[in-house]
Tab-separated table of C-alpha atoms in Angstrom:
chain	number	residue	atom	x	y	z
D	7	UNK	CA	289.968	234.404	122.530
D	8	UNK	CA	289.326	235.833	118.990
D	9	UNK	CA	292.223	233.874	117.499
D	10	UNK	CA	290.977	230.558	118.961
D	11	UNK	CA	287.483	231.152	117.595
D	12	UNK	CA	288.697	232.064	114.229
D	13	UNK	CA	291.676	229.696	113.726
D	14	UNK	CA	290.201	226.388	114.628
D	15	UNK	CA	288.846	224.995	111.393
D	16	UNK	CA	286.989	221.818	110.340
D	17	UNK	CA	284.493	220.921	107.870
D	18	UNK	CA	280.874	222.107	108.783
D	19	UNK	CA	278.110	220.201	107.321
D	20	UNK	CA	274.164	219.790	107.670
D	21	UNK	CA	272.978	216.204	107.146
D	22	UNK	CA	269.591	215.015	106.389
D	23	UNK	CA	268.573	211.397	106.169
D	24	UNK	CA	272.159	210.164	105.828
D	25	UNK	CA	273.307	212.693	103.288
D	26	UNK	CA	275.086	215.998	103.408
D	27	UNK	CA	272.979	218.650	102.048
D	28	UNK	CA	275.211	221.630	102.842
D	29	UNK	CA	278.912	221.912	103.808
D	30	UNK	CA	281.784	224.347	104.085
D	31	UNK	CA	285.492	223.054	104.122
D	32	UNK	CA	287.720	224.721	106.631
D	33	UNK	CA	285.158	226.591	108.457
D	34	UNK	CA	286.044	228.306	111.903
D	35	UNK	CA	283.741	225.939	113.740
D	36	UNK	CA	284.727	227.181	117.331
D	37	UNK	CA	283.029	230.399	116.534
D	38	UNK	CA	279.584	229.050	115.908
D	39	UNK	CA	279.919	226.574	118.585
D	40	UNK	CA	280.535	229.518	120.922
D	41	UNK	CA	277.728	231.645	119.589
D	42	UNK	CA	275.174	228.825	119.484
D	43	UNK	CA	275.969	227.930	123.095
D	44	UNK	CA	275.382	231.498	124.102
D	45	UNK	CA	272.133	231.618	122.110
D	46	UNK	CA	270.895	228.405	123.872
D	47	UNK	CA	271.861	229.888	127.347
D	48	UNK	CA	269.952	233.092	126.570
D	49	UNK	CA	266.315	233.954	127.264
D	50	UNK	CA	265.835	234.252	123.406
D	51	UNK	CA	266.438	230.538	122.830
D	52	UNK	CA	263.305	228.962	121.524
D	53	UNK	CA	261.689	232.365	121.108
D	54	UNK	CA	264.004	234.095	118.547
D	55	UNK	CA	265.800	233.087	115.511
D	56	UNK	CA	269.659	232.614	115.495
D	57	UNK	CA	271.803	234.335	112.904
D	58	UNK	CA	275.588	233.619	113.091
D	59	UNK	CA	277.228	237.031	113.304
D	60	UNK	CA	280.798	236.025	112.602
D	61	UNK	CA	283.772	238.213	113.073
D	62	UNK	CA	285.162	237.246	109.596
D	63	UNK	CA	282.383	235.602	107.675
D	64	UNK	CA	279.368	237.080	106.072
D	65	UNK	CA	276.360	237.859	108.224
D	66	UNK	CA	273.874	235.079	108.124
D	67	UNK	CA	276.349	232.440	107.242
D	68	UNK	CA	274.431	230.116	109.479
D	69	UNK	CA	270.826	230.823	110.187
D	70	UNK	CA	268.407	228.975	112.398
D	71	UNK	CA	264.730	229.971	112.015
D	72	UNK	CA	261.459	229.034	113.436
D	73	UNK	CA	258.664	228.329	110.903
D	74	UNK	CA	255.141	226.987	111.306
D	75	UNK	CA	256.651	223.425	110.808
D	76	UNK	CA	259.563	223.784	113.127
D	77	UNK	CA	263.083	224.914	113.235
D	78	UNK	CA	265.131	225.000	110.020
D	79	UNK	CA	268.694	225.671	109.330
D	80	UNK	CA	269.864	227.733	106.329
D	81	UNK	CA	272.927	229.432	105.060
D	82	UNK	CA	273.448	232.779	103.206
D	83	UNK	CA	275.824	230.942	100.804
D	84	UNK	CA	272.941	228.594	99.764
D	85	UNK	CA	269.897	230.905	99.705
D	86	UNK	CA	267.610	228.233	98.214
D	87	UNK	CA	268.581	225.652	100.785
D	88	UNK	CA	266.757	225.110	104.041
D	89	UNK	CA	266.875	221.956	106.160
D	90	UNK	CA	263.621	219.846	106.903
D	91	UNK	CA	261.977	221.288	109.905
D	92	UNK	CA	262.636	219.830	113.279
D	93	UNK	CA	261.184	220.257	116.712
D	94	UNK	CA	262.925	222.374	119.347
D	95	UNK	CA	264.121	219.436	121.327
D	96	UNK	CA	265.881	217.797	118.362
D	97	UNK	CA	267.524	221.102	117.292
D	98	UNK	CA	268.876	221.600	120.909
D	99	UNK	CA	270.050	217.957	120.761
D	100	UNK	CA	271.999	218.613	117.584
D	101	UNK	CA	273.577	221.931	118.723
D	102	UNK	CA	274.741	220.308	121.804
D	103	UNK	CA	276.141	217.414	119.763
D	104	UNK	CA	277.929	219.941	117.479
D	105	UNK	CA	279.380	221.909	120.715
D	106	UNK	CA	280.672	218.644	122.169
D	107	UNK	CA	282.229	217.683	118.931
D	108	UNK	CA	284.041	221.031	118.739
D	109	UNK	CA	284.920	220.970	122.314
D	110	UNK	CA	286.420	217.399	121.966
D	111	UNK	CA	288.307	218.481	118.756
D	112	UNK	CA	289.843	221.421	120.513
D	113	UNK	CA	290.949	219.259	123.487
D	114	UNK	CA	292.526	216.729	121.074
D	115	UNK	CA	294.564	219.687	119.747
D	116	UNK	CA	295.882	220.091	123.212
D	117	UNK	CA	293.916	223.347	123.920
D	118	UNK	CA	291.487	223.779	126.917
D	119	UNK	CA	288.085	224.365	125.366
D	120	UNK	CA	287.019	226.515	128.321
D	121	UNK	CA	286.333	229.489	125.814
D	122	UNK	CA	283.279	227.479	124.359
D	123	UNK	CA	280.468	227.207	126.985
D	124	UNK	CA	279.483	223.712	127.855
D	125	UNK	CA	275.773	222.895	127.369
C-alpha cells in the first residue's frame, strides 16, 4: 500500500476565489487523500487540527487548523500562507471532493482505489 500512496502523483493546489494560492507539482496525492479520509472518520474530526504526517514529505506539509473565524489550510513550505477561514461543512465538502478526485484518477489509471477510504 505504501508504494501506491507515494507513487501516485498529481498537482495539489489550494484555490480561493478562482485563483490558485498554493500548489505543489507532482505531489503524492493518494497519501493525503488517505490520511484526510481517516481524519474525517475519526472522533477527532471537527475537534482537533489535522497535520499531514507523510511517509516521505516534511511533517506539516499540509495543515488544517481551526481558528476563531473557521477552518484554515496552510503548508509548512509556505509558512506565511493560510487560506481564508471556512466553516466545517464547507471544509468537509472540499475534502470529500478531493478524495473523490483522487479515487477517480486512480481508477482511470486502472488501479482499484480501495486503499483510499470512501467518504
